[in-house]
Tab-separated table of C-alpha atoms and ligand atoms in Angstrom:
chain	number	residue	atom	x	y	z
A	234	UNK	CA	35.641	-8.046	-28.716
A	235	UNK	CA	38.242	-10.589	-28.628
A	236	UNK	CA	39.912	-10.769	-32.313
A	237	UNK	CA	40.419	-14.727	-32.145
A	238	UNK	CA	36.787	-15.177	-32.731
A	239	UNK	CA	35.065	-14.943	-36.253
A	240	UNK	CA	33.157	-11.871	-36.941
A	241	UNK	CA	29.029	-11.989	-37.474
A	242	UNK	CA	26.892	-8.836	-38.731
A	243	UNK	CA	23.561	-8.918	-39.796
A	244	UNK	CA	20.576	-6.079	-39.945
A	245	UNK	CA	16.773	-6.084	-40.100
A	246	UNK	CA	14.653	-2.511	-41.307
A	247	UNK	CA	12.810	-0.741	-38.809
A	248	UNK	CA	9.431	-1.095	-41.103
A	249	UNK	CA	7.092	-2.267	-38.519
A	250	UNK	CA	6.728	-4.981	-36.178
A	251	UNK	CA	8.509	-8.035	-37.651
A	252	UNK	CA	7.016	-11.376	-38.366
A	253	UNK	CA	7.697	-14.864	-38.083
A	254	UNK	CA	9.210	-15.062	-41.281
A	255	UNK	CA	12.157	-12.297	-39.844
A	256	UNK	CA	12.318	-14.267	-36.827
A	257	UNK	CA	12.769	-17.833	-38.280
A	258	UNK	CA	14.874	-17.015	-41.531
A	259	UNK	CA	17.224	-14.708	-39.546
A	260	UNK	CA	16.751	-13.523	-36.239
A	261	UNK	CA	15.865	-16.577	-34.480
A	262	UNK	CA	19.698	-17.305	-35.557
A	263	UNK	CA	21.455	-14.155	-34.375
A	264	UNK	CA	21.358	-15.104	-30.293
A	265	UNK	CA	22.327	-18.682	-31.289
A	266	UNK	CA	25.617	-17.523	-32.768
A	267	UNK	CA	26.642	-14.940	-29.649
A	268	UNK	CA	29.217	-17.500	-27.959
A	269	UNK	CA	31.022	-18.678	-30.423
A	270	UNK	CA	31.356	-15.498	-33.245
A	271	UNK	CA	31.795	-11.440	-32.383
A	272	UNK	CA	28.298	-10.507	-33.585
A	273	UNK	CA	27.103	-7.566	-34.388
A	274	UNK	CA	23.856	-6.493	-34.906
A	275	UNK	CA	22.249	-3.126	-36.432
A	276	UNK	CA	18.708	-1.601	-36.793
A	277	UNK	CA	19.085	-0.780	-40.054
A	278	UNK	CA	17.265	2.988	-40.460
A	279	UNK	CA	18.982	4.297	-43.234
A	280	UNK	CA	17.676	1.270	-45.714
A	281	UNK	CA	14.342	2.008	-44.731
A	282	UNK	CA	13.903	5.649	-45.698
A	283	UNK	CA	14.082	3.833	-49.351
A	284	UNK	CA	10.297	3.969	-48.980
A	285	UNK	CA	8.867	6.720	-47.578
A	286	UNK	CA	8.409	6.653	-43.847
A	287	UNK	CA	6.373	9.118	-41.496
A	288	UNK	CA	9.450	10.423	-39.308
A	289	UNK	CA	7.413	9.733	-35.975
A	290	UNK	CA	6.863	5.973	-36.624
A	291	UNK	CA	10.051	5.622	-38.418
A	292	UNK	CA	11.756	6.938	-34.441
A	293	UNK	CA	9.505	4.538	-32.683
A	294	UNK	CA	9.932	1.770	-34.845
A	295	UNK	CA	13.167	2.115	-34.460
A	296	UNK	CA	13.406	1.856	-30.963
A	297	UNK	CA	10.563	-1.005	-30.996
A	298	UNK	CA	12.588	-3.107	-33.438
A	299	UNK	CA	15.661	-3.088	-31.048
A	300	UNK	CA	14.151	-3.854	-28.267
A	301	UNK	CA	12.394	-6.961	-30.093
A	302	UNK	CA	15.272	-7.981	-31.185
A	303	UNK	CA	16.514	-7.798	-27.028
A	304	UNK	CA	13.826	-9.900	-26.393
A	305	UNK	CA	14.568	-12.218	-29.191
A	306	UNK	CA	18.067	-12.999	-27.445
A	307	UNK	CA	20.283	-10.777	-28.617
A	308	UNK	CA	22.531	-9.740	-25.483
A	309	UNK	CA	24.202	-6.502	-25.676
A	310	UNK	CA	27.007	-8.022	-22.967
A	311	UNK	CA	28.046	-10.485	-25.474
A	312	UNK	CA	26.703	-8.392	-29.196
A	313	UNK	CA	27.194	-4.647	-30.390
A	314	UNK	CA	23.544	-4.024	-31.125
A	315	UNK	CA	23.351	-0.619	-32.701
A	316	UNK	CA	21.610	1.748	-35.104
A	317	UNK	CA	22.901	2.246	-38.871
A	318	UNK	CA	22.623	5.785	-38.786
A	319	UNK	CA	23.735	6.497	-35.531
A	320	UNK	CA	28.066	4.824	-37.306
A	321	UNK	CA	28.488	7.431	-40.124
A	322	UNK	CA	31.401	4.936	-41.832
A	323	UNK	CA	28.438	2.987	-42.929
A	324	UNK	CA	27.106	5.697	-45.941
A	325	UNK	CA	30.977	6.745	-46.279
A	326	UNK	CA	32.126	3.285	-47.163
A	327	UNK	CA	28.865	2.892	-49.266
A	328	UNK	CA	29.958	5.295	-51.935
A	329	UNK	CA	33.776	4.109	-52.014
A	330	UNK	CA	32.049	0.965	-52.799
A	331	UNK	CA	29.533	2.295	-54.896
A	332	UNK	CA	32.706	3.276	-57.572
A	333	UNK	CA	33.316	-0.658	-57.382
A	334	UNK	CA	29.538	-1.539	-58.252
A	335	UNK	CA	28.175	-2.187	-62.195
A	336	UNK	CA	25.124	-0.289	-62.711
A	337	UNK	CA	24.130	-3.419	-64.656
A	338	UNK	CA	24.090	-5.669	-61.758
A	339	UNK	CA	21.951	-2.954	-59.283
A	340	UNK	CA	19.005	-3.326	-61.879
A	341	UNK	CA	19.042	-7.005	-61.980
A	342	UNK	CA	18.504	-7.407	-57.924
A	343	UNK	CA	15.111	-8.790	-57.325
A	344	UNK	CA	14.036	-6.684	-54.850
A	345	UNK	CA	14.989	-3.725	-56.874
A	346	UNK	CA	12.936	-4.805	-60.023
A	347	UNK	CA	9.892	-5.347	-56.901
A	348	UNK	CA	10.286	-2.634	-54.798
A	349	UNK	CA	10.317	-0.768	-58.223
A	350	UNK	CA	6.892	-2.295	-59.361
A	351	UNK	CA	5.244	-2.223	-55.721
A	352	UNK	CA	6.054	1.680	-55.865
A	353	UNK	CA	6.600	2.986	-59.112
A	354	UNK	CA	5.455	6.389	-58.269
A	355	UNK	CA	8.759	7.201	-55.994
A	356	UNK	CA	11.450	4.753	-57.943
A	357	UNK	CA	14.161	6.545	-56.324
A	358	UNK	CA	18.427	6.368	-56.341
A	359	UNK	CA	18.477	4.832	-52.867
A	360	UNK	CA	16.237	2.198	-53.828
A	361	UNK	CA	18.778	0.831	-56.925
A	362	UNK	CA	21.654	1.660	-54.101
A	363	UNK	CA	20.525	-0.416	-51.483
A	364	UNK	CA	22.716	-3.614	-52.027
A	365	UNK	CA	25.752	-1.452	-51.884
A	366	UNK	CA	24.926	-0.159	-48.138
A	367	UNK	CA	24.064	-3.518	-47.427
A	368	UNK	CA	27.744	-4.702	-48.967
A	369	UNK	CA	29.052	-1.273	-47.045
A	370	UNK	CA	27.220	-2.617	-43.694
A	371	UNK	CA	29.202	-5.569	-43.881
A	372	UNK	CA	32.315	-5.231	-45.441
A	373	UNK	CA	33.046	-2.307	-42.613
A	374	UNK	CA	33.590	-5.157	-39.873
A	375	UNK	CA	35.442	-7.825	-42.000
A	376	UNK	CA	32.107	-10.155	-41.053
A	377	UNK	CA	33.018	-13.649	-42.068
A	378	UNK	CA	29.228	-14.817	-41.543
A	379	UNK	CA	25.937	-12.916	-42.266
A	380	UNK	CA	22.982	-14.866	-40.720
A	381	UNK	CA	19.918	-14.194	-43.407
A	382	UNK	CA	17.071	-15.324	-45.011
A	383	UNK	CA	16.686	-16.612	-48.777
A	384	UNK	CA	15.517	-13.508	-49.966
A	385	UNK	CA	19.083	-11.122	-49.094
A	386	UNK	CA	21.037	-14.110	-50.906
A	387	UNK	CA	21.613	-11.926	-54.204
A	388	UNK	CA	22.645	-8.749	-52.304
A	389	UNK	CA	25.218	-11.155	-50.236
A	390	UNK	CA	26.158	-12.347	-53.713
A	391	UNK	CA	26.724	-8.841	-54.403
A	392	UNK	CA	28.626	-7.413	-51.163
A	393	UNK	CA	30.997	-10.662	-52.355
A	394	UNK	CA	31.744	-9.285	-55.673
A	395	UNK	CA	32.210	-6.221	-54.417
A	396	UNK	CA	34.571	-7.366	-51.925
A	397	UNK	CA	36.649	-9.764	-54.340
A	398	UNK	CA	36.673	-6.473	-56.909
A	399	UNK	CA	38.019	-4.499	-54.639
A	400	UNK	CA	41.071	-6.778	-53.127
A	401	UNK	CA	41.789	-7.952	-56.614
A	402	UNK	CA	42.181	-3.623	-57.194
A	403	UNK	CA	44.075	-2.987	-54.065
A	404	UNK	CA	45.324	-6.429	-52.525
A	405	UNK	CA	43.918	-7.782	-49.700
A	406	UNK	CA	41.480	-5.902	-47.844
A	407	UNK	CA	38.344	-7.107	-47.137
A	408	UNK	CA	36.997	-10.582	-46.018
A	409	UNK	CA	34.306	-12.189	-48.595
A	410	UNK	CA	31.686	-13.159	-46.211
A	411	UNK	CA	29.666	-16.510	-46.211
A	412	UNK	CA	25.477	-16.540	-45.991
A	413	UNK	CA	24.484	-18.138	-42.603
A	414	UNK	CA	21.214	-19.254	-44.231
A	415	UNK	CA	18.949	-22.061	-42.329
A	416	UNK	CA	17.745	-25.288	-44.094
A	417	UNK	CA	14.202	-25.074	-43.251
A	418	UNK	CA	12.323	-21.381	-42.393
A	419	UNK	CA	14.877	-19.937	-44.922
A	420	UNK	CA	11.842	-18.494	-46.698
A	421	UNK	CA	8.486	-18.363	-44.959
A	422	UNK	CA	5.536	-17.482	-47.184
A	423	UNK	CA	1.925	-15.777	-46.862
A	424	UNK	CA	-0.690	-17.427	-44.892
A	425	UNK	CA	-2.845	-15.999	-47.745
A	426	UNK	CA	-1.100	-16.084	-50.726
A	427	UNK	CA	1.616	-19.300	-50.044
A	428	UNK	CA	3.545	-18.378	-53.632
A	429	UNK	CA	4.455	-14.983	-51.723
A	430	UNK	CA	7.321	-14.632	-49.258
A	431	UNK	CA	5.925	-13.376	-45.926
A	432	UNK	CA	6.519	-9.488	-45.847
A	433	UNK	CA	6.706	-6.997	-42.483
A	434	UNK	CA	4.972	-4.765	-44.819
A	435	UNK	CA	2.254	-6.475	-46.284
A	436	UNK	CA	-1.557	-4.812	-45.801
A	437	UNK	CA	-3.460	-7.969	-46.166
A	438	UNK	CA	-3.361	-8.910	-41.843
A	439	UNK	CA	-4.056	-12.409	-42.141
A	440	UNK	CA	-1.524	-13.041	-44.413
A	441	UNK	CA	1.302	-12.485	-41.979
A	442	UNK	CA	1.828	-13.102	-38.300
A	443	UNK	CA	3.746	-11.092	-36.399
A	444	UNK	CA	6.018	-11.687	-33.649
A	445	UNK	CA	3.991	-9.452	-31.215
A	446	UNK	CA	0.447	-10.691	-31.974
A	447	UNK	CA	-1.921	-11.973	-29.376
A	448	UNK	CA	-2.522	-15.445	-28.646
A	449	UNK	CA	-6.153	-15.254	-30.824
A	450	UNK	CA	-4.863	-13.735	-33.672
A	451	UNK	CA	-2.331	-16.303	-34.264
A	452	UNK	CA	-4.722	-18.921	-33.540
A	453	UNK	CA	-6.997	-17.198	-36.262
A	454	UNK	CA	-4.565	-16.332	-38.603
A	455	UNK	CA	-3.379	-19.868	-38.785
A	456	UNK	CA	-7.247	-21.322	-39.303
A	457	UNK	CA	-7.557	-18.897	-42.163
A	458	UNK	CA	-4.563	-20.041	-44.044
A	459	UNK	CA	-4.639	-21.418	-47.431
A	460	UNK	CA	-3.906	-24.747	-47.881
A	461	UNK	CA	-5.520	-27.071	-50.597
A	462	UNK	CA	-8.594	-29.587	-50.680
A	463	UNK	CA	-6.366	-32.941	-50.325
A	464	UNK	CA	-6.633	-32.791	-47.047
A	465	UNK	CA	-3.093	-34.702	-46.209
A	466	UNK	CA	-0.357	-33.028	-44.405
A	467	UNK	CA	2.744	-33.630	-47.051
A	468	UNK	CA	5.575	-31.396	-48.190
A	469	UNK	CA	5.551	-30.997	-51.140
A	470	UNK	CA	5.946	-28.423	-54.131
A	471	UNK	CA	2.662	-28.362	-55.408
A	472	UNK	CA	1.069	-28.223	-52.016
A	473	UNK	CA	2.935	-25.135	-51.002
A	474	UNK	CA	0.595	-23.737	-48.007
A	475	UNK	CA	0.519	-27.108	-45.885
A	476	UNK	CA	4.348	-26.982	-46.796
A	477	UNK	CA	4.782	-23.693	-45.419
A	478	UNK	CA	2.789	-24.467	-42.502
A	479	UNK	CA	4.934	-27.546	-41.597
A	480	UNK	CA	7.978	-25.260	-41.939
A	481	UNK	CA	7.199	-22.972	-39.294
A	482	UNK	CA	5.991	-26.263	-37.115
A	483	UNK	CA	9.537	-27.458	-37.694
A	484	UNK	CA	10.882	-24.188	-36.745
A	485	UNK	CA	9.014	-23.707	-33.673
A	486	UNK	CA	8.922	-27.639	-32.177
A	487	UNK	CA	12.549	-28.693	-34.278
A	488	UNK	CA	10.193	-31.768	-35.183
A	489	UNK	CA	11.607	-32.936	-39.051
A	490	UNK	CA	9.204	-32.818	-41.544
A	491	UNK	CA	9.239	-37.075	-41.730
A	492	UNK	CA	7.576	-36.592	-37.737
A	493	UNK	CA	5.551	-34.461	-38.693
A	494	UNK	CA	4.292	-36.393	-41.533
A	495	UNK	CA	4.104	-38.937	-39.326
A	496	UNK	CA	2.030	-36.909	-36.107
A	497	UNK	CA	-0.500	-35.318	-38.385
A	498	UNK	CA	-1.057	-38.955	-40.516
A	499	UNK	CA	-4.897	-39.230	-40.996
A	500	UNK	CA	-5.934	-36.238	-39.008
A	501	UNK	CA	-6.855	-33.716	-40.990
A	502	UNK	CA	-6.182	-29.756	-41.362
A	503	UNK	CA	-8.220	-28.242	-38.813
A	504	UNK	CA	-5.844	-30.183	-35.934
A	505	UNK	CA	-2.621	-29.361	-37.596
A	506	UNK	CA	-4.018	-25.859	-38.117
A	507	UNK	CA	-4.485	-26.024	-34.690
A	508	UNK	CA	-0.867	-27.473	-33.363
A	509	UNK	CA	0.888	-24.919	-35.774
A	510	UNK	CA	-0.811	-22.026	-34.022
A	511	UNK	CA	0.087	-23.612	-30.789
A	512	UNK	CA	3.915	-24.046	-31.286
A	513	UNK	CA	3.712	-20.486	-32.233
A	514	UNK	CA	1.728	-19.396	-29.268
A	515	UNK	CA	3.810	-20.773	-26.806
A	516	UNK	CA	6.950	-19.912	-28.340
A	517	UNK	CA	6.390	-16.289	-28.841
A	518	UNK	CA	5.260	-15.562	-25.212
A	519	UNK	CA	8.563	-15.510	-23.876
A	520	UNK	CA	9.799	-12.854	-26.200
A	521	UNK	CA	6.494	-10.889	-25.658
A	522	UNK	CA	6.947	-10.674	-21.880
A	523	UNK	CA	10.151	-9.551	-22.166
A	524	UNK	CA	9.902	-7.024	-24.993
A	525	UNK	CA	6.925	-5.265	-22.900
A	526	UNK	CA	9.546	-5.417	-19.933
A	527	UNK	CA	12.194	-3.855	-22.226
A	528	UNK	CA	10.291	-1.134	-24.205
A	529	UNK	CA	9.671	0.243	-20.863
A	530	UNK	CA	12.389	1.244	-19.989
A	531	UNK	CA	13.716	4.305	-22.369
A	532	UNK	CA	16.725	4.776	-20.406
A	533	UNK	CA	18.194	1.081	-20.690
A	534	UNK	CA	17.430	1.204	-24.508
A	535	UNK	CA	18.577	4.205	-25.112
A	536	UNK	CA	21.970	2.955	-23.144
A	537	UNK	CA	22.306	0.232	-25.016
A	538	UNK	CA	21.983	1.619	-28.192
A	539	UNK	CA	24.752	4.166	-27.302
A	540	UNK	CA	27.608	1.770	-26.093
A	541	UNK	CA	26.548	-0.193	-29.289
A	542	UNK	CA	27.007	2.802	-31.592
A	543	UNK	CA	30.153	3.927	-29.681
A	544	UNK	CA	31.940	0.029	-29.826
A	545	UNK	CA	30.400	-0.415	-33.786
A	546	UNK	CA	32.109	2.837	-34.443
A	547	UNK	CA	35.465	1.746	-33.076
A	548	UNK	CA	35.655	-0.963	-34.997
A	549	UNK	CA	34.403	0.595	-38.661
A	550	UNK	CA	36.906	3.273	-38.226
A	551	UNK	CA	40.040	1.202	-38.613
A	552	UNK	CA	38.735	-0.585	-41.792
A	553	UNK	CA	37.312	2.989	-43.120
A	554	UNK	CA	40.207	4.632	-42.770
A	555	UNK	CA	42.209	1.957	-44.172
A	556	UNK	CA	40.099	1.748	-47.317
A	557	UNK	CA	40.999	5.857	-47.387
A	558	UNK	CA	44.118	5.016	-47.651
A	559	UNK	CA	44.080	2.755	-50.044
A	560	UNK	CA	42.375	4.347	-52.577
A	561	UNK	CA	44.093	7.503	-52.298
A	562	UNK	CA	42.657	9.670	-50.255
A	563	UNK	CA	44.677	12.440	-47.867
A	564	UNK	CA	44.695	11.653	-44.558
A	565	UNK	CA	46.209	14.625	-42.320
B	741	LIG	P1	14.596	-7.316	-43.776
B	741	LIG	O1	14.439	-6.244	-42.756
B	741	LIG	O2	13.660	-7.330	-44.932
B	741	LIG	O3	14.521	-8.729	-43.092
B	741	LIG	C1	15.345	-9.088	-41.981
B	741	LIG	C2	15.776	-10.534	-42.123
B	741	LIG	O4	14.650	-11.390	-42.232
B	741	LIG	C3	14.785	-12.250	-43.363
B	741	LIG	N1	13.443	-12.499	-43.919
B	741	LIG	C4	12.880	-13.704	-44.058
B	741	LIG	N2	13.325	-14.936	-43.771
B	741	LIG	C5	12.481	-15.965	-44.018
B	741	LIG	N3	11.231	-15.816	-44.530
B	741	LIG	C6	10.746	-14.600	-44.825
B	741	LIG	N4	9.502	-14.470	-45.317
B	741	LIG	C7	11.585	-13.474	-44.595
B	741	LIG	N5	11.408	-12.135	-44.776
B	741	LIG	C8	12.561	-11.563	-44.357
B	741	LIG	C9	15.655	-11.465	-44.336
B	741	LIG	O5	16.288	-12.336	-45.251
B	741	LIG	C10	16.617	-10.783	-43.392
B	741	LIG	O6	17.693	-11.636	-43.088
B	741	LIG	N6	18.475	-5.784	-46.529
B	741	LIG	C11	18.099	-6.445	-45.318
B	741	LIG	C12	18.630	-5.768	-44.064
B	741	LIG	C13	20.115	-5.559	-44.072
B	741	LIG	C14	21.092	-6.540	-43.853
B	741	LIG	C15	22.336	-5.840	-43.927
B	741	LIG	C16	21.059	-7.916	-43.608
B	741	LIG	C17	20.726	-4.356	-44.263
B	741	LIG	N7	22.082	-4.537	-44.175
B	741	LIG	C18	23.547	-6.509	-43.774
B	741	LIG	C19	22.277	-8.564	-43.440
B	741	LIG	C20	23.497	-7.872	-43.534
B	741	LIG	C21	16.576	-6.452	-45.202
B	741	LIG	O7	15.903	-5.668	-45.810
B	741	LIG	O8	16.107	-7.326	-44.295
C-alpha cells in the first residue's frame, strides 16, 4: 500500500447471504473506490456472534460472504480483504476505546434499542459494545472514508467522537473518518413491508432479495411487492414501495428517477414490476457466475484471506502499538 493514497475500510457480517440492499448501499461501492483509495475490506465475524450463530454456518458463511464480496469486485491485488477475527488489534483497540465511550450514548444507538427488542431473551454486553468495535475496526487503519449505508450512519457518528475524544486526550492520533454514503440505494427497504429497511436476516423470503437468488425468484419477488392502488410510478414519500422500487431501478440501470418517471408514464405496475426484476436479473448474473467459480476453489480463498490477514495486521500494529504508548502502557 502506497501511503500517498487515502485510506478506505469498510465491513459487512457474515449473517447469511447478503441482499440487494448490502450490495447497493455499500458494497456495490467498495470495487468502485479500489484505484484511487488503499481499501480495505473485512468479513466482519466477531460482530456477528452478537446474535447467536450455529458455529458450522457461522465458518461457511464466512467463507461464502468473502467470496461474494470477490465476485462483487473487490480485487485482493489492489484491496486487503480479510477476516476480523483472524487481526487480533481489532478487539484490543476496542476496549482502549471502550474507556473513551459514554455508556449513555451505547444505549441510544438504534440498532442497539432494535437488536434489543428483536431479541430480548439474549440482550447481551457485545450487543451495547458493538459501535465501539466498529469505531475500533476503523480507527486501527487511520481510514479517511468508510463506504456505508444509511443505517451505520450513527455508529460512524460514534467512531468520530470517539476519535476526536481521544486526540483532544492525547494530541493527534487518529484520523476522524468521513461516511462514503450514496444518494440514491442509501437505504433499500422490504419488498413486503416498504417502511422496513431491507435486512440479510429477515424470515419473511419475499420481502428481501438476495444477491444469489435465481432468475425466478427475483422475478417473483418483485411481482409480489407492495406498492399502492394509484397505479402511477412517482417518488414520492407517501408512496414508499413504488419509491423503493424505482431506487433499486436507478441503482441497477443509473437511469434518474425524472427517466424513469418518464419510461414508466402511463404503463402501469405490472411492466415496471417487470423491468425492475429485469435490471436486477441481468445485473446479478455476472457476480453469480463468478462467485460459483470462486467458492470452488478452497485453496484460492483460503489464500487470499491469509495475505489479507497478514498485510491488515501490518498495518493495525503500528497504530495499536502507538495508541499503547500513548496511554501508558509498558512496552518491553
Ligand atoms: P451489515 O453487515 O448489516 O451491512 C453491510 C453494509 O450494507 C449496508 N446496508 C444497507 N444499505 C442500504 N439498504 C439496506 N437495506 C441496507 N442494509 C445494510 C450497511 O449500511 C453496511 O454498510 N456494523 C456493520 C458492519 C461493520 C462495519 C465496520 C461497516 C463492522 N465494522 C466498519 C463499516 C466500517 C454492519 O452490521 O453492516
Amino acid at each position: 500500500m502506497t501511503s500517498e493514497k487515502k485510506r478506505v475500510f469498510s465491513g459487512i457480517q457474515p449473517t447469511g447471504t447478503f441482499t440487494i440492499g448490502n450490495y447497493i448501499g455499500a458494497v456495490r461501492n467498495w470495487p468502485k473506490l479500489q484505484d484511487d483509495y488503499d481499501c480495505l475490506y473485512s468479513v466482519v465475524d466477531l460482530h456477528a456472534i452478537t446474535v447467536r450463530q450455529n458455529p458450522a454456518d457461522l465458518r461457511r458463511r464466512t467463507r461464502e460472504t468473502a467470496a461474494l464480496l470477490l465476485a462483487c469486485g473487490v480485487d485482493p491485488e489492489k484491496s486487503i480483504l480479510f477476516v476480523q477475527s483472524h487481526v487480533p488489534a481489532h478487539t484490543q483497540l476496542s476496549w482502549v476505546l471502550g474507556c473513551f465511550c459514554p455508556f449513555g450514548d451505547l444505549t441510544r444507538m438504534h440498532q442497539f434499542k432494535e437488536k434489543s427488542a428483536k431479541h430480548p431473551e439474549d440482550i447481551n454486553g457485545g450487543l451495547l459494545t458493538y459501535p465501539i468495535l466498529m469505531a475500533a475496526d476503523i480507527l486501527l487503519y487511520n481510514a479517511d472514508l468508510v463506504p456505508i449505508g444509511n443505517d451505520q450512519k450513527q455508529h460512524l457518528e460514534l467512531a468520530r467522537n470517539i476519535a476526536q475524544r481521544f486526540n483532544g486526550v492525547y494530541s493527534e492520533t487518529f484520523v476522524v473518518p468521513d461516511g462514503y454514503i450514496p444518494k440514491t440505494g442509501a437505504r433499500v427497504m422490504s419488498l413486503q413491508e416498504p417502511e422496513k429497511k431491507m435486512s440479510k436476516s429477515d424470515t419473511n423470503a419475499n420481502a428481501v432479495v438476495r444477491v444469489l437468488d435465481d432468475p425466478d425468484s427475483i422475478v417473483r419477488k418483485f411481482k409480489r411487492a407492495v406498492t399502492d392502488s394509484d397505479g402511477c410510478v412517482r417518488a414520492s414519500a407517501d408512496k414508499p414501495g413504488v419509491t423503493n422500487l424505482m431506487s433499486i431501478y436507478s441503482a441497477f440501470t443509473d437511469k434518474s428517477f425524472e427517466e424513469i418517471e418518464r419510461e414508466f408514464d402511463g404503463v402501469g405496475y405490472g411492466a415496471f414490476k417487470e423491468a425492475v426484476a429485469q435490471s436486477v436479473v441481468d445485473g446479478l448474473r455476472p457476480i453469480q457466475t463468478e462467485y460459483a467459480r470462486i467458492l470452488a476453489d478452497k485453496k484460492y480463498l483460503d489464500g487470499v484471506l491469509k495475505t489479507g490477514a497478514e498485510r491488515a495486521d501490518r498495518i493495525a500494529q503500528r497504530i495499536l502499538s502507538k495508541v499503547y504508548r500513548k496511554v501508558g502502557f509498558v512496552q518491553l
